[in-house]
Short mmCIF file of C-alpha atoms in Angstrom, two decimals:
data_model
loop_
_atom_site.label_atom_id
_atom_site.label_comp_id
_atom_site.label_asym_id
_atom_site.label_seq_id
_atom_site.Cartn_x
_atom_site.Cartn_y
_atom_site.Cartn_z
CA MET F 809 96.05 102.91 82.76
CA ILE F 810 94.62 99.97 84.42
CA PRO F 811 97.36 97.92 86.30
CA LYS F 812 98.14 94.60 84.95
CA LEU F 813 98.35 91.44 87.13
CA SER F 814 101.14 88.94 86.44
CA PRO F 815 99.73 86.10 84.31
CA ASP F 816 101.96 83.34 85.68
CA VAL F 817 100.72 83.33 89.26
CA ALA F 818 97.48 81.46 90.45
CA LEU F 819 96.10 83.61 93.09
CA ALA F 820 93.68 82.55 95.81
CA PRO F 821 90.18 83.50 94.31
CA ASN F 822 89.44 86.07 96.81
CA VAL F 823 92.68 87.86 96.39
CA LEU F 824 92.32 87.55 92.54
CA ALA F 825 88.79 89.18 92.73
CA PHE F 826 89.96 91.91 94.95
CA CYS F 827 92.95 92.89 92.68
CA ARG F 828 90.72 92.91 89.70
CA GLN F 829 88.10 95.23 91.36
CA LEU F 830 90.66 97.51 92.44
CA ALA F 831 92.18 97.90 89.12
CA SER F 832 88.76 98.69 87.72
CA ARG F 833 88.16 101.38 90.23
CA GLY F 834 90.87 103.59 89.07
CA PHE F 835 93.78 102.42 91.27
CA ARG F 836 96.80 104.32 89.84
CA GLY F 837 99.73 102.38 91.57
CA GLU F 838 100.89 98.91 91.01
CA ILE F 839 99.38 95.70 91.52
CA GLU F 840 102.16 93.09 91.66
CA THR F 841 101.43 89.42 91.90
CA SER F 842 104.71 87.62 90.55
CA TYR F 843 106.62 85.34 92.69
CA ALA F 844 109.59 87.80 92.58
CA SER F 845 107.47 90.74 93.83
CA ARG F 846 105.94 88.81 96.63
CA LEU F 847 109.15 87.18 97.93
CA ALA F 848 110.82 90.64 98.13
CA VAL F 849 108.26 91.58 100.72
CA ALA F 850 108.05 88.39 102.42
CA THR F 851 110.62 89.22 105.08
CA ASP F 852 111.76 92.28 107.14
CA ASN F 853 114.30 92.84 109.77
CA SER F 854 112.84 90.18 111.98
CA VAL F 855 113.35 86.30 112.14
CA TYR F 856 109.93 85.64 110.54
CA GLN F 857 108.89 85.18 106.98
CA ALA F 858 105.36 85.36 105.49
CA LEU F 859 104.72 85.01 101.54
CA PRO F 860 101.80 87.42 100.51
CA GLN F 861 99.44 86.71 97.87
CA ALA F 862 99.78 90.24 96.29
CA VAL F 863 101.71 93.59 96.71
CA LEU F 864 100.04 96.88 96.34
CA LEU F 865 102.05 100.07 95.79
CA PRO F 866 99.74 103.15 96.04
CA MET F 867 100.63 106.26 94.33
CA ASP F 868 98.94 108.61 96.84
CA MET F 869 96.49 108.75 99.79
CA SER F 870 93.54 108.53 96.99
CA ASP F 871 94.91 105.05 96.22
CA ILE F 872 94.94 104.27 99.82
CA GLN F 873 91.39 105.28 100.25
CA ARG F 874 90.42 103.06 97.27
CA ILE F 875 92.20 99.96 98.90
CA THR F 876 90.38 100.62 102.25
CA ASP F 877 86.94 101.53 100.58
CA LEU F 878 87.16 98.14 98.61
CA ALA F 879 88.48 96.09 101.49
CA ASN F 880 85.46 97.23 103.72
CA GLN F 881 82.91 95.55 101.22
CA PRO F 882 81.30 92.28 102.53
CA ASP F 883 82.98 90.24 99.96
CA HIS F 884 86.59 91.24 101.01
CA GLN F 885 86.28 91.56 104.62
CA GLN F 886 88.17 88.28 105.39
CA LEU F 887 91.31 89.55 103.57
CA LYS F 888 94.22 90.78 105.80
CA PHE F 889 96.34 93.91 104.70
CA ALA F 890 99.78 94.99 106.02
CA PRO F 891 101.27 98.28 105.45
CA ARG F 892 104.84 98.35 104.68
CA GLY F 893 107.58 101.17 104.63
CA GLY F 894 111.25 100.20 104.57
CA GLY F 895 110.69 96.87 106.30
CA THR F 896 113.10 97.45 109.23
CA GLY F 897 110.77 96.38 111.83
CA THR F 898 112.08 93.61 114.13
CA ASN F 899 108.56 92.12 115.22
CA GLY F 900 107.25 91.16 111.66
CA GLN F 901 104.71 93.95 111.67
CA SER F 902 104.89 94.35 107.80
CA LEU F 903 104.33 90.76 107.09
CA THR F 904 101.32 88.81 105.97
CA ASP F 905 100.22 86.05 103.90
CA HIS F 906 97.49 87.98 102.16
CA VAL F 907 98.04 91.42 100.94
CA VAL F 908 101.07 94.02 101.59
CA VAL F 909 100.43 97.79 101.00
CA ASP F 910 103.78 99.18 100.30
CA VAL F 911 104.01 102.98 100.31
CA SER F 912 107.92 103.27 99.94
CA ARG F 913 107.92 103.28 96.22
CA HIS F 914 105.61 106.17 95.36
CA MET F 915 104.54 108.13 98.52
CA ARG F 916 107.95 109.78 99.12
CA GLY F 917 106.96 113.53 98.68
CA ILE F 918 108.19 116.10 100.94
CA LEU F 919 104.94 118.21 100.61
CA GLU F 920 105.44 121.49 102.73
CA PHE F 921 108.21 123.06 104.83
CA ASN F 922 107.93 125.95 107.20
CA ALA F 923 111.29 127.11 108.51
CA LYS F 924 110.01 129.74 110.54
CA GLU F 925 107.50 127.48 112.42
CA ARG F 926 109.97 124.55 112.41
CA TRP F 927 107.74 121.85 110.81
CA VAL F 928 107.61 119.65 107.73
CA ARG F 929 104.84 117.85 106.29
CA VAL F 930 105.77 114.51 104.44
CA GLN F 931 104.05 111.33 103.03
CA ALA F 932 104.32 108.21 104.81
CA GLY F 933 107.16 106.64 102.51
CA VAL F 934 109.72 109.48 103.07
CA ILE F 935 112.97 108.00 104.08
CA LYS F 936 114.62 109.35 107.19
CA ASP F 937 117.94 110.03 105.35
CA GLN F 938 116.01 111.73 102.67
CA LEU F 939 114.23 114.02 105.11
CA ASN F 940 117.40 115.00 106.74
CA ALA F 941 119.27 115.56 103.46
CA PHE F 942 116.33 118.05 102.56
CA LEU F 943 116.36 119.77 106.05
CA ALA F 944 120.24 119.97 106.32
CA PRO F 945 120.55 123.16 104.16
CA HIS F 946 118.18 125.01 106.33
CA GLY F 947 119.85 123.91 109.54
CA PHE F 948 117.40 121.39 110.76
CA PHE F 949 117.04 117.59 111.20
CA PHE F 950 114.57 115.13 112.08
CA ALA F 951 116.15 113.84 115.43
CA PRO F 952 115.46 110.15 115.95
CA ASP F 953 118.86 108.57 114.99
CA LEU F 954 118.46 105.08 113.66
CA SER F 955 120.82 102.60 112.44
CA THR F 956 118.39 101.92 109.61
CA SER F 957 117.98 105.40 108.68
CA ASN F 958 118.73 104.95 105.04
CA ARG F 959 115.85 102.94 104.43
CA ALA F 960 113.40 103.41 107.34
CA THR F 961 110.45 105.44 106.46
CA ILE F 962 108.58 108.23 108.37
CA GLY F 963 105.40 106.27 108.65
CA GLY F 964 107.18 103.25 109.89
CA MET F 965 108.90 105.22 112.40
CA ILE F 966 105.72 106.64 113.66
CA SER F 967 104.15 103.08 113.83
CA THR F 968 106.95 101.79 115.91
CA ASP F 969 107.85 105.07 117.77
CA ALA F 970 111.38 104.61 116.70
CA SER F 971 114.04 106.20 118.87
CA GLY F 972 117.69 105.20 118.46
CA GLN F 973 120.82 106.81 119.88
CA GLY F 974 120.33 110.29 121.09
CA SER F 975 116.86 109.90 122.04
CA LEU F 976 117.69 110.96 125.65
CA VAL F 977 118.53 114.28 124.33
CA TYR F 978 116.24 114.59 121.41
CA GLY F 979 113.30 112.33 122.07
CA LYS F 980 111.56 109.71 120.19
CA THR F 981 109.32 109.90 116.97
CA SER F 982 106.21 110.44 118.96
CA ASP F 983 107.94 113.63 120.62
CA HIS F 984 108.07 115.38 117.12
CA VAL F 985 104.73 114.33 115.50
CA LEU F 986 102.42 117.46 115.48
CA GLU F 987 99.52 115.99 113.26
CA LEU F 988 98.56 112.84 111.40
CA THR F 989 96.40 112.29 108.32
CA SER F 990 95.29 108.61 108.45
CA VAL F 991 92.88 106.61 106.32
CA LEU F 992 90.41 104.26 108.44
CA VAL F 993 89.32 100.98 107.09
CA ASP F 994 86.35 102.22 105.28
CA GLY F 995 88.18 105.02 103.50
CA THR F 996 87.49 107.75 105.79
CA VAL F 997 90.30 110.31 106.13
CA LEU F 998 91.10 111.05 109.69
CA GLN F 999 92.92 114.42 110.66
CA THR F 1000 94.32 114.12 114.25
CA SER F 1001 96.35 116.63 116.34
CA PRO F 1002 96.40 117.71 120.17
CA MET F 1003 93.06 119.08 121.17
CA PRO F 1004 91.10 119.94 124.29
CA VAL F 1005 89.15 117.01 125.89
CA ALA F 1006 85.87 119.14 125.26
CA ASP F 1007 86.42 119.05 121.45
CA ALA F 1008 87.07 115.39 121.54
CA GLU F 1009 83.75 114.98 123.29
CA ALA F 1010 81.94 117.08 120.83
CA ILE F 1011 83.36 114.89 117.93
CA ALA F 1012 82.35 111.77 119.72
CA GLN F 1013 78.66 112.82 119.48
CA GLU F 1014 79.01 112.40 115.67
CA ASP F 1015 77.32 109.42 114.07
CA THR F 1016 80.16 109.08 111.64
CA PRO F 1017 83.48 106.79 111.52
CA ARG F 1018 85.50 109.71 113.00
CA GLY F 1019 82.92 109.98 115.81
CA ARG F 1020 83.21 106.33 116.74
CA VAL F 1021 86.91 106.42 116.91
CA TYR F 1022 86.78 109.43 119.39
CA GLN F 1023 83.95 107.51 121.35
CA GLN F 1024 86.29 104.39 121.57
CA VAL F 1025 89.35 106.56 122.59
CA LEU F 1026 87.36 108.30 125.42
CA ALA F 1027 85.78 105.05 126.44
CA THR F 1028 89.17 103.35 126.77
CA CYS F 1029 91.72 106.14 127.76
CA ARG F 1030 89.55 108.38 129.91
CA ASP F 1031 87.08 105.89 131.50
CA LYS F 1032 89.69 103.46 132.13
CA ARG F 1033 92.55 105.64 132.93
CA SER F 1034 92.93 104.42 136.56
CA GLN F 1035 93.32 100.83 135.36
CA ILE F 1036 95.74 101.83 132.73
CA LEU F 1037 97.96 103.76 135.09
CA SER F 1038 97.96 101.15 137.71
CA LYS F 1039 98.51 98.25 135.39
CA PHE F 1040 100.70 99.08 132.62
CA PRO F 1041 104.57 99.42 133.17
CA ARG F 1042 106.12 102.75 132.73
CA LEU F 1043 107.73 102.38 129.45
CA ASN F 1044 109.92 104.86 127.61
CA ARG F 1045 108.65 103.81 124.25
CA PHE F 1046 105.71 101.80 122.92
CA LEU F 1047 107.14 99.56 120.22
CA THR F 1048 103.79 97.99 119.44
CA GLY F 1049 100.18 98.39 120.38
CA TYR F 1050 98.50 101.67 121.58
CA ASP F 1051 100.06 104.17 123.80
CA LEU F 1052 97.12 104.48 125.95
CA GLU F 1053 98.62 106.28 128.79
CA HIS F 1054 99.78 109.22 126.86
CA VAL F 1055 96.54 109.87 124.96
CA PHE F 1056 95.91 112.65 127.69
#
């Protein structure tokens, strides 16, 4: 079923064109453009407010690939996109006056659990309390203890390296992430996990989006490591930006 746009809203022409093309490309989630839907994601846990033009609610990673692939086309590269989970960020990270991509409605699947190896694989929209309710009967819990744990999503916690009380004992979110599946701006799916530097150097030789990511990481974090260590403050948590120091 092709998502329907709200008829009572006059969108900016570039946003309207994007939404119509996205619907025609097999996007399975919702495309919401009503004032009520946009106002609901115009604020988060910060003091900021930005009213988006549209809200996209993908069903799965394939929908996110459809969004990013279309956004990478020349006609749409001027648009801005903000990923959103539970909206618990305090710096306005999920706000934009263009397009919000909200993963909290549909992407809440706990995909795989291995009690013996002590890991679980989840989608980005899984809520922290939801995950712990699933893990509790098995004697496990996801450690970062947030005051917003009944609405904070795992994807958002990874984005902000969430910690909360107890982090000195159990660590922050980044201490418990084994592997990530990410979608690049052109729709490329990127799998990342700890690896030897030699493997990263081999990937960096590829003339692919993945290769260019590794080239940039090595050029920044290896070739400029002395400047990073001398200039960056020693922080326990990287709330925003890139944790350049701990790439190695």
